[in-house]
Structure formats: structure tokens, C-alpha cells
């Protein structure tokens, strides 16, 4: 794939991402996969049920002691909210209502955003496009840690802190690496979210609001589901900058673990990605994969070869996207 950097640098490669060529090859051999592309008719109902569940939970926690607020935020609400961010990931690919109703997908993303407590969906869409188009692109793909993160978070204790601080890095990194103009849809996302948070506060007080926001922060930090952040693109296998996970947590994360398949076919809903693997099994069965996101996190902290620098980086021949 290219030259390998030292343990205190990224691995720079001078080849294009492999997903484009593999997609063309698979579609040429299995054109029936095209039938899997398009909206998932069940997604909007699953997401709506999740939003309603969190509304009920917000009511139920309003009189709990603070220690139980944080317990349930981590153990229950955070799981739903992290799962919701992965529903928003699917929605960002227009699989809720289809490409012809792109704005409905953006509005529905804002609806899915409500129990998370902080505005997120529209900004995520803006940057996630680059993650697919310019995978590991220097200054373009904000999923890749900065050089500061790689140099500073280089011991087990510091890597543990880095995992806890993941939500902060995902908010701040885009502003440093690839800042983009604020859009009207982002302003609307903020307004809708603030209105919902104020509604919950006026109805039931501050504890449900803390339950929502704390759950989102805690579950996107050091949490079993957060293993997907590391599993997807860190080099647990030399020469591979995308790796899938085929464990049971896919059941509650919209199959985000099928990440090799997702990058090959980003317009296919997560619910149908296992069918891609089944149809084109010879393209995926011999690739490295994960079975445990908890093991991913453990290895990331304690293996010297792993850390924020364990990422591929590429240079793309494009002007920086504004």
C-alpha cells in the first residue's frame, strides 16, 4: 500500500482507497446488489420508537437521585443515544426517504437528534460526505486524528483519556482540520434542538436534560459501543484501513460494524449490508474483521503499536473543500 511510517507517525499511502474498485468489480459480477440500494422503509419507524422511548425515559428519571441519573444515562439512555447517532449516520446517506427526498432526510435527522440533547445531525452530514469521498484524506477526512493527538496520547493512560474524550475531539477536530461555513440547515438544527431541550426542562426540570446530554457524552466515550469508532479505520491489520465487525452489537447499531461493506456501498441501508456480505462472500470472507468491540478498546489502550497514529493517510489531488 505504500511506505510505513514509524510508530510516531501516520502510515502514508500513495494509492487510492480500495472501495471504489471493489464496488465496480462486485457490481459487475453481482448486479443484483443494486436492488439493495435505496430507502429502508422500516428505519423511520424504528427511529421514531427510539425517540419516544427516550421521551418516556426523560419523564421517568425526573425525580431520581443524581447518582441514578448518571447510572441510567450510561447504562440505558446512552446506549439508545449512541445507537441514534448511528441511525443518523444511515439517514445522512438518504436511506430514510431516498435521494429524491434529500431534505426530508435532513429534517428527519433533526428529529432523530432530539434525544441526544445537542445539535449534531446536520453538521455530521456535512463532514461525513468527505469521509467517504476522501477516505483518510489529509486535511479532508476529519475522522483521522491530528498529529497532536498522535504525539500526546501515546501511553496506555493517555490513550484511555483520549477514548473518554472522544466526543470532544469529534466536535473540535473538524473546526481545526477542515473548517466549513455554517449552513442554514445547521442553524435550524440548533434551533429545533434548543426548543426541544427547553420543552423537556420546562416540563420536568433539569434532570431529564442532564440525562440526555450525559448519556450522549458518556456513551460516545469509554463505552462498549464506542469500540466502533476505533474498529472501523484503525490499523489492527497491516495494510487495511477499513475493517468490519461481525459481533452481536450490530443488532443495536444499525449494522455499522459491516463497515467494509458500507464503504463499498454507502447507498445501501445498514439493515441490508449483511446481504451484501452473503452475496459477494468471496470478497469479504478472507478480509480481517473484529468480533468484539470491547477487545478492540482493550488492545487499543494496551498494545504499543496502536494509538491515534495507527491510521492510514492519503493526499488527494483536489483543492481543499470549503
Coordinates of N, CA and C in Angstrom, one line a residue, residues 1 11 230-244 260 286-290 296 299 303 305-306 310-312:
X1 N 0.8 -1.2 0.0 CA 0.0 0.0 0.0 C 0.8 1.3 0.0
X11 N 0.7 6.2 8.8 CA 1.1 5.5 7.6 C 0.6 6.2 6.4
X230 N -13.1 3.0 16.9 CA -11.7 2.5 16.7 C -11.6 1.4 15.7
X231 N -12.6 0.5 15.8 CA -12.6 -0.7 15.0 C -12.7 -0.4 13.5
X232 N -13.3 0.7 13.1 CA -13.6 0.9 11.7 C -12.4 1.2 10.8
X233 N -11.5 2.0 11.3 CA -10.4 2.5 10.4 C -9.0 2.5 11.0
X234 N -8.9 2.0 12.2 CA -7.5 1.9 12.8 C -6.9 0.6 12.3
X235 N -5.5 0.6 12.2 CA -4.8 -0.5 11.5 C -4.5 -1.6 12.5
X236 N -5.6 -2.4 12.8 CA -5.4 -3.6 13.6 C -4.8 -4.7 12.7
X237 N -4.9 -4.5 11.4 CA -4.3 -5.4 10.4 C -3.5 -4.6 9.4
X238 N -2.2 -4.8 9.3 CA -1.4 -4.0 8.5 C -1.9 -4.0 7.0
X239 N -2.0 -2.8 6.4 CA -2.4 -2.7 5.1 C -3.9 -2.5 4.9
X240 N -4.7 -2.5 6.0 CA -6.1 -2.4 5.9 C -6.5 -1.2 6.7
X241 N -7.2 -0.2 6.0 CA -7.6 1.0 6.7 C -9.1 1.0 6.9
X242 N -9.8 -0.1 6.6 CA -11.2 -0.3 6.9 C -11.4 -1.7 7.3
X243 N -12.0 -2.0 8.4 CA -12.2 -3.3 8.9 C -13.6 -3.5 9.5
X244 N -14.3 -4.6 9.2 CA -15.6 -4.8 9.6 C -15.6 -5.5 11.0
X260 N -16.7 -2.4 6.1 CA -16.1 -2.6 4.7 C -17.2 -2.6 3.7
X286 N -12.3 -13.4 3.4 CA -10.9 -13.6 3.7 C -10.3 -12.3 4.2
X287 N -11.1 -11.2 4.4 CA -10.6 -10.0 5.0 C -10.5 -10.1 6.5
X288 N -9.6 -9.3 7.1 CA -9.6 -9.3 8.6 C -10.9 -8.6 9.1
X289 N -11.3 -9.0 10.3 CA -12.5 -8.5 10.9 C -12.4 -8.6 12.4
X290 N -13.3 -7.9 13.1 CA -13.4 -7.9 14.6 C -14.6 -8.7 15.0
X296 N -11.4 -4.6 21.0 CA -10.8 -3.5 20.3 C -10.3 -2.4 21.2
X299 N -7.2 -3.6 23.3 CA -6.0 -3.7 22.6 C -5.5 -2.3 22.2
X303 N -1.9 -2.1 23.6 CA -0.9 -2.5 22.6 C -0.1 -1.3 22.1
X305 N 1.6 -0.7 19.5 CA 1.5 -0.4 18.1 C 0.3 0.3 17.7
X306 N -0.7 0.4 18.7 CA -2.0 1.0 18.4 C -2.0 2.3 19.1
X310 N -2.2 5.2 14.5 CA -2.4 3.9 13.8 C -3.4 4.1 12.7
X311 N -3.2 5.0 11.8 CA -4.2 5.3 10.8 C -3.4 5.6 9.5
X312 N -4.1 5.2 8.4 CA -3.6 5.5 7.0 C -3.9 7.0 6.7

